[in-house]
Coordinates of C-alpha atoms and ligand atoms in Angstrom, one line a residue:
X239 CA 2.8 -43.3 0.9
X240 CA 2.9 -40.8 -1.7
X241 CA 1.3 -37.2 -0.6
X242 CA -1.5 -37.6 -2.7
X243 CA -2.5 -40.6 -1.2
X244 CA -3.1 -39.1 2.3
X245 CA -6.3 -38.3 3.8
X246 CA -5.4 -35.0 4.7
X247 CA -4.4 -34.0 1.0
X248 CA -7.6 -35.3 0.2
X249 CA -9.3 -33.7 2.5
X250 CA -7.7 -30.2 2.1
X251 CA -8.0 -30.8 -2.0
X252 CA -11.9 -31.4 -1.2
X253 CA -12.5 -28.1 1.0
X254 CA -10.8 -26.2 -2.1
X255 CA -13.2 -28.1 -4.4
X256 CA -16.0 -27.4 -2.3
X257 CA -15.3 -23.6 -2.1
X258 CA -14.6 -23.1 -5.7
X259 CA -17.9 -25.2 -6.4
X260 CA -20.0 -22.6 -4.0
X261 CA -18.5 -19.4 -5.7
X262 CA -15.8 -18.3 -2.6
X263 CA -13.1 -18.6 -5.1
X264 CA -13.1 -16.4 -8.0
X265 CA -9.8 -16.7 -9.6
X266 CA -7.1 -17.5 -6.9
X267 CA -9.2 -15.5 -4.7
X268 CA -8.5 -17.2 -1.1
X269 CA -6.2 -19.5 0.5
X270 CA -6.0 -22.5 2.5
X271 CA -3.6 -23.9 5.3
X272 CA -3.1 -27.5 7.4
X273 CA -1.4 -28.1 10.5
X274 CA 0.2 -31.5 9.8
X275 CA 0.5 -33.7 12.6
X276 CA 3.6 -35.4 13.3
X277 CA 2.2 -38.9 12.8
X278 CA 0.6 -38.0 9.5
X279 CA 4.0 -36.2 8.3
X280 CA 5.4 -39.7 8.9
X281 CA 3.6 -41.4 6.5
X282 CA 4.3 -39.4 3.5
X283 CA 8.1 -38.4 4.3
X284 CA 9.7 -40.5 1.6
X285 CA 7.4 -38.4 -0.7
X286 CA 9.1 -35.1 0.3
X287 CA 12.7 -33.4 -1.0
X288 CA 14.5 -31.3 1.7
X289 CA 17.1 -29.7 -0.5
X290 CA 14.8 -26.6 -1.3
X291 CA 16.1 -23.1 0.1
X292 CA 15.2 -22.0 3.3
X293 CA 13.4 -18.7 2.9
X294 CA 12.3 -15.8 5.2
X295 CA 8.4 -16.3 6.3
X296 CA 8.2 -12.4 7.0
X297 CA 7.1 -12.4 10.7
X298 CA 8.2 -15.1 13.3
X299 CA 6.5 -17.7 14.8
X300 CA 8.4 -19.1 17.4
X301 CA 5.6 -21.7 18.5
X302 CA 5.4 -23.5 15.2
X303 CA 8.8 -24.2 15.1
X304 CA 9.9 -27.4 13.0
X305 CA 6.2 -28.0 11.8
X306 CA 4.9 -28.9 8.5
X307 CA 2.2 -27.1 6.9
X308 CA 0.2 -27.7 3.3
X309 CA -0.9 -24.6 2.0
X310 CA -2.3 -23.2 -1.5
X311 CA 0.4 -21.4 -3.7
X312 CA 0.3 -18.2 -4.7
X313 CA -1.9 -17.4 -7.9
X314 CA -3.0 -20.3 -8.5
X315 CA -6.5 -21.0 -9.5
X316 CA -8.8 -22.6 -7.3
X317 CA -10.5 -24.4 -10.0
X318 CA -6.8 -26.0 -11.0
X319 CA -6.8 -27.5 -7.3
X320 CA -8.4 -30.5 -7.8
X321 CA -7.3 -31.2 -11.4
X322 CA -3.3 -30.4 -10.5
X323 CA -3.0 -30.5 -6.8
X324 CA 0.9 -30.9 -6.9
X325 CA 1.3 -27.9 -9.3
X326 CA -1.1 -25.7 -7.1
X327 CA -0.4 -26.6 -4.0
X328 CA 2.9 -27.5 -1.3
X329 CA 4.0 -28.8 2.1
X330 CA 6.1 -26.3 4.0
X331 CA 8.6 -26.7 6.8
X332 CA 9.1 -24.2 9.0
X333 CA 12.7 -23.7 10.5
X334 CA 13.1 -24.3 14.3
X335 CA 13.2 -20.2 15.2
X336 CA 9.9 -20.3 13.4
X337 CA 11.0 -17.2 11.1
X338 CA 12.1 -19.5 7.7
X339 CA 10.3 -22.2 5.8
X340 CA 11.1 -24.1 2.6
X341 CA 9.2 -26.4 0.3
X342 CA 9.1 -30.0 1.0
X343 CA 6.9 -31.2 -2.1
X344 CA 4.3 -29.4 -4.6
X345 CA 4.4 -26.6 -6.4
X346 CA 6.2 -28.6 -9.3
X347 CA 6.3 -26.3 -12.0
X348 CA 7.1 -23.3 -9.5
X349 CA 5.8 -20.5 -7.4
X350 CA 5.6 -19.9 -3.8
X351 CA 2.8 -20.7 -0.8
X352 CA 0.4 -18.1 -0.4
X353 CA 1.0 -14.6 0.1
X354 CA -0.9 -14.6 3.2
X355 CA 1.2 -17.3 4.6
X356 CA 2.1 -14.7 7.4
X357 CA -1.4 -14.5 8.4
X358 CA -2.2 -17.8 8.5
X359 CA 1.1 -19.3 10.5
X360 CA 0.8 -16.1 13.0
X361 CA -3.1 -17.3 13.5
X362 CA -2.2 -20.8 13.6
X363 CA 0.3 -19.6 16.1
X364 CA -2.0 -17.9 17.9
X365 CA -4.8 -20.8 17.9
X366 CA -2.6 -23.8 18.1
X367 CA -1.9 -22.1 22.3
X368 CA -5.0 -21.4 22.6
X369 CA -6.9 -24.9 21.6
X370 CA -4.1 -27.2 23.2
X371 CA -3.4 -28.0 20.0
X372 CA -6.4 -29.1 18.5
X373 CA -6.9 -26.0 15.9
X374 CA -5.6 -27.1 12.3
X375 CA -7.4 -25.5 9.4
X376 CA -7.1 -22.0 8.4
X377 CA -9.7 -21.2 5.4
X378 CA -9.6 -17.7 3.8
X379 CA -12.2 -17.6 1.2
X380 CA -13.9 -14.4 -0.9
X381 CA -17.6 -14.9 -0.2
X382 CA -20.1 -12.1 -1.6
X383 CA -22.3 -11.8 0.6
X384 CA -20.4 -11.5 3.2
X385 CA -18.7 -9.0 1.7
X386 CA -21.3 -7.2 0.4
X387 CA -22.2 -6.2 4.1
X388 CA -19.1 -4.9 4.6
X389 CA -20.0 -1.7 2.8
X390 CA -23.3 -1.4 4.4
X391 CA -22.4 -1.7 8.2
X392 CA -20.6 -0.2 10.9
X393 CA -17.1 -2.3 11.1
X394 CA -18.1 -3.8 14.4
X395 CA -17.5 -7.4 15.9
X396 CA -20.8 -6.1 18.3
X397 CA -23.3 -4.9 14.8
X398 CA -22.2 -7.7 12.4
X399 CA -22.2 -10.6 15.0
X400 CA -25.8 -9.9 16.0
X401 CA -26.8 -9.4 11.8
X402 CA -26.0 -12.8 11.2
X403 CA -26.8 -14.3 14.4
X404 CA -30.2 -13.0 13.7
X405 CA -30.4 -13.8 10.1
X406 CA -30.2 -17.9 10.5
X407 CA -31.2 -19.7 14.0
X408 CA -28.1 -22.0 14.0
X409 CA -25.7 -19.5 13.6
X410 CA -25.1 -18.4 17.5
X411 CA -24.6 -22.7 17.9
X412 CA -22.1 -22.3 15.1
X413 CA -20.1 -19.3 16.2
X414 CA -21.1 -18.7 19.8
X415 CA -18.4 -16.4 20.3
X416 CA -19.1 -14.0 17.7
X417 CA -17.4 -12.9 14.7
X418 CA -14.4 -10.0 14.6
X419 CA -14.2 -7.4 12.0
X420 CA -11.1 -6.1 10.6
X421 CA -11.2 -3.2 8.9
X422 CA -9.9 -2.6 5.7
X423 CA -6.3 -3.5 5.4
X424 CA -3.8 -4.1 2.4
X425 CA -3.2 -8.2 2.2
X426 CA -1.1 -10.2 2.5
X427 CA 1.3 -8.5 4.1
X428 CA 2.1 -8.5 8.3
X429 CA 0.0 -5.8 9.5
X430 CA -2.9 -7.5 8.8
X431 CA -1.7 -10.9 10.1
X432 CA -0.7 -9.4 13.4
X433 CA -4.5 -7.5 13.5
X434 CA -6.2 -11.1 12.6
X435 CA -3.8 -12.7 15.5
X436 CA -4.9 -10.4 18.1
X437 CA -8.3 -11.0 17.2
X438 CA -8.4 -14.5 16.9
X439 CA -7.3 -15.0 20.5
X440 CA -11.3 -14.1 20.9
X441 CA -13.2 -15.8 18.0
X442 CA -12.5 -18.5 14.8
X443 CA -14.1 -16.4 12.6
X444 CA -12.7 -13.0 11.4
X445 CA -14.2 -10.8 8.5
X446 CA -11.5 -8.8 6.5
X447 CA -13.9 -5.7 5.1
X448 CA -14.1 -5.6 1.1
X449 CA -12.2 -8.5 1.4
X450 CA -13.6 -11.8 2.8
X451 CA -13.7 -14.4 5.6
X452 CA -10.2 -16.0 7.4
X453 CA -11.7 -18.6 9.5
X454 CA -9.8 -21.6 11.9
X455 CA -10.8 -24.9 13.1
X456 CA -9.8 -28.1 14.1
X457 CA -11.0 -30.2 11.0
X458 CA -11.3 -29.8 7.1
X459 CA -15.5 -30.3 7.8
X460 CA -16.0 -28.0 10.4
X461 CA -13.5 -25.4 9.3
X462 CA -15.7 -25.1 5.9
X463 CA -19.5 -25.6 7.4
X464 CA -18.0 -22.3 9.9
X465 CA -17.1 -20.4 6.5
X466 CA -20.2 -21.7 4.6
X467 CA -23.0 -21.1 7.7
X468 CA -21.6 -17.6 7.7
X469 CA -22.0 -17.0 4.1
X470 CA -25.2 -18.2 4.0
X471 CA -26.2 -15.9 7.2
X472 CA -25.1 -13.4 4.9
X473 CA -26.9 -14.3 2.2
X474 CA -30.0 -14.1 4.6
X475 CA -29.3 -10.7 5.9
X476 CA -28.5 -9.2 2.1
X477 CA -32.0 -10.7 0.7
X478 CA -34.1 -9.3 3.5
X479 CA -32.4 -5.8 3.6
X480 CA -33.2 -6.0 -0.5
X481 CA -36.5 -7.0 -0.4
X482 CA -37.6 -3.3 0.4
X483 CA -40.5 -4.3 3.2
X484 CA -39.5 -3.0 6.8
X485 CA -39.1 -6.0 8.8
X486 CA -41.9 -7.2 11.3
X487 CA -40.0 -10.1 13.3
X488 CA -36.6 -10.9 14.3
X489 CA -34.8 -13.3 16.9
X490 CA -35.4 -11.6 20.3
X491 CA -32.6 -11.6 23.0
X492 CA -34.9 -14.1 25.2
X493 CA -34.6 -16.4 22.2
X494 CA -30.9 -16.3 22.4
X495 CA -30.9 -17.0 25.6
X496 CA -33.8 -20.3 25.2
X497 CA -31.3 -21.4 22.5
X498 CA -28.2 -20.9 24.8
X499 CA -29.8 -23.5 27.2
X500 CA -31.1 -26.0 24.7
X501 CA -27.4 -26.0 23.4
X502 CA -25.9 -25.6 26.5
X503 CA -23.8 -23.0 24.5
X504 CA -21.8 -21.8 27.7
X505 CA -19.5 -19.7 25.6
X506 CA -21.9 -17.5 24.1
X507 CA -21.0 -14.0 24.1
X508 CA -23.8 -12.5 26.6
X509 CA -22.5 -8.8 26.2
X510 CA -23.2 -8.9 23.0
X511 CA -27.2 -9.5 23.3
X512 CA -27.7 -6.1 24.6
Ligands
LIG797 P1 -2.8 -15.8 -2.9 O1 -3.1 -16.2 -4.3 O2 -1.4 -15.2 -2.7 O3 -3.1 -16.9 -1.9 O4 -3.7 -14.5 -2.6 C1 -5.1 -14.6 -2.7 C2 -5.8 -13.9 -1.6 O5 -7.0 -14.1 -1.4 C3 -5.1 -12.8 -0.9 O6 -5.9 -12.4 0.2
LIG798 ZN1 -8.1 -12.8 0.0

């Protein structure tokens, strides 16, 4: 089967679409990586050419040794993705030491995967231990709102989870462990892949400050409705604060905790209702 044939490619060329369509993406603001199964690789290996160069990823990532990855290039436009998928985006392979990878198909008139590709292999890395596997979306997207409350908050995983857990009543069912902030950090290069890796061994969702969301899961659907429920938490939290009335009601701890039961959200992060 050719590539573009594949479920997953349409899947991943959907979650682009989608993201561009809801404003994430100015530009080629953002980036977006799969974890391709070995059984899915199968069916589209006569589509892909192993005589590209092998070239250095920039970190290592032992654990991901001989997988395949599709990921966004570098540059490219968001809004290209679903017109010209095989000029924006490519399958990767990464070398059995897990510290090379070359292109196995896309990217047809040049260029390279993204320049976060270090981030997003060291959190799939990082993930891909901790799920048992099941963790195969990593979705980095440029969301205003979200980063609009960036400038107005202490850079705390404490402060910002309970601002958007309180700003939408789904959101602690959505991300019940929290969110982790990262503070302000030059990207794309390893520093703030090997920050994001450390704090993804607690949460799926990280906010990079002045910068965006980098958020994992283990489908194309639930990876984006993470990104997208806390965007529009965000949204939420920057109307009320601009409305210029104090606010007279919130979600109370004690409603938390109603909604932990109801949901039988085991994992929610108690400590941080106080
Ligand atoms: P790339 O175009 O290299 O993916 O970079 C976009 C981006 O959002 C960097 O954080
Ligand atoms: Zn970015």
């Amino acid at each position: 089967m050719r590539v573009l044939e594949s479920e997953f490619a349409q899947s991943f060329i959907r979650l682009a679409d989608d993201g561009w369509q809801l404003r994430f993406h100015e530009r080629n603001g953002g980036n977006i990586s799969y974890r391709i199964p070995n059984e899915e690789i199968e069916t589209v290996r006569e589509d892909l050419d192993f005589s590209g160069e092998w070239q250095e990823i920039g970190t290592s990532v032992p654990n991901l040794g001989g997988e395949f990855f599709m990921v966004t290039g570098s540059g490219k436009y968001f809004s290209d993705i679903k017109r010209i998928p095989e000029e924006t985006c490519c399958i990767v392979e990464v070398d059995e030491k897990g510290t090379e990878y070359r292109i196995v198909w896309g990217l047809t008139k040049g260029g390279r995967p993204t320049s976060e590709l270090p981030s997003h292999l060291m959190n799939h890395e990082v993930k891909k231990l901790a799920s048992g596997g099941k963790s195969r979306v990593l979705y980095h997207c440029h969301p205003a709102n979200v980063i609009a409350m960036t400038f107005v908050l202490p850079l705390e995983d404490k402060v910002f989870t309970r601002a958007l857990w309180e700003s939408m009543t789904e959101c602690p069912v959505v991300f019940p462990a929290g969110v982790g902030v990262i503070p302000w950090m030059v990207c794309g290069g390893r520093d703030i892949a090997v920050a994001s890796a450390e704090k993804m061994k607690e949460y799926d969702v990280l906010i990079w400050a002045h910068h965006g969301i980098f958020c994992i899961g283990e489908d194309f659907e639930s990876t984006f409705g993470l990104a997208h429920t806390v965007e529009k938490s965000a949204e939420v939290y920057v109307k009320v604060r601009s409305m210029g009335m104090p606010v007279l009601q919130t979600i109370e701890k004690q409603n938390f905790l109603d909604l932990a039961k109801a949901f039988a959200l085991d994992n929610l992060k108690k400590e941080f209702l106080d």
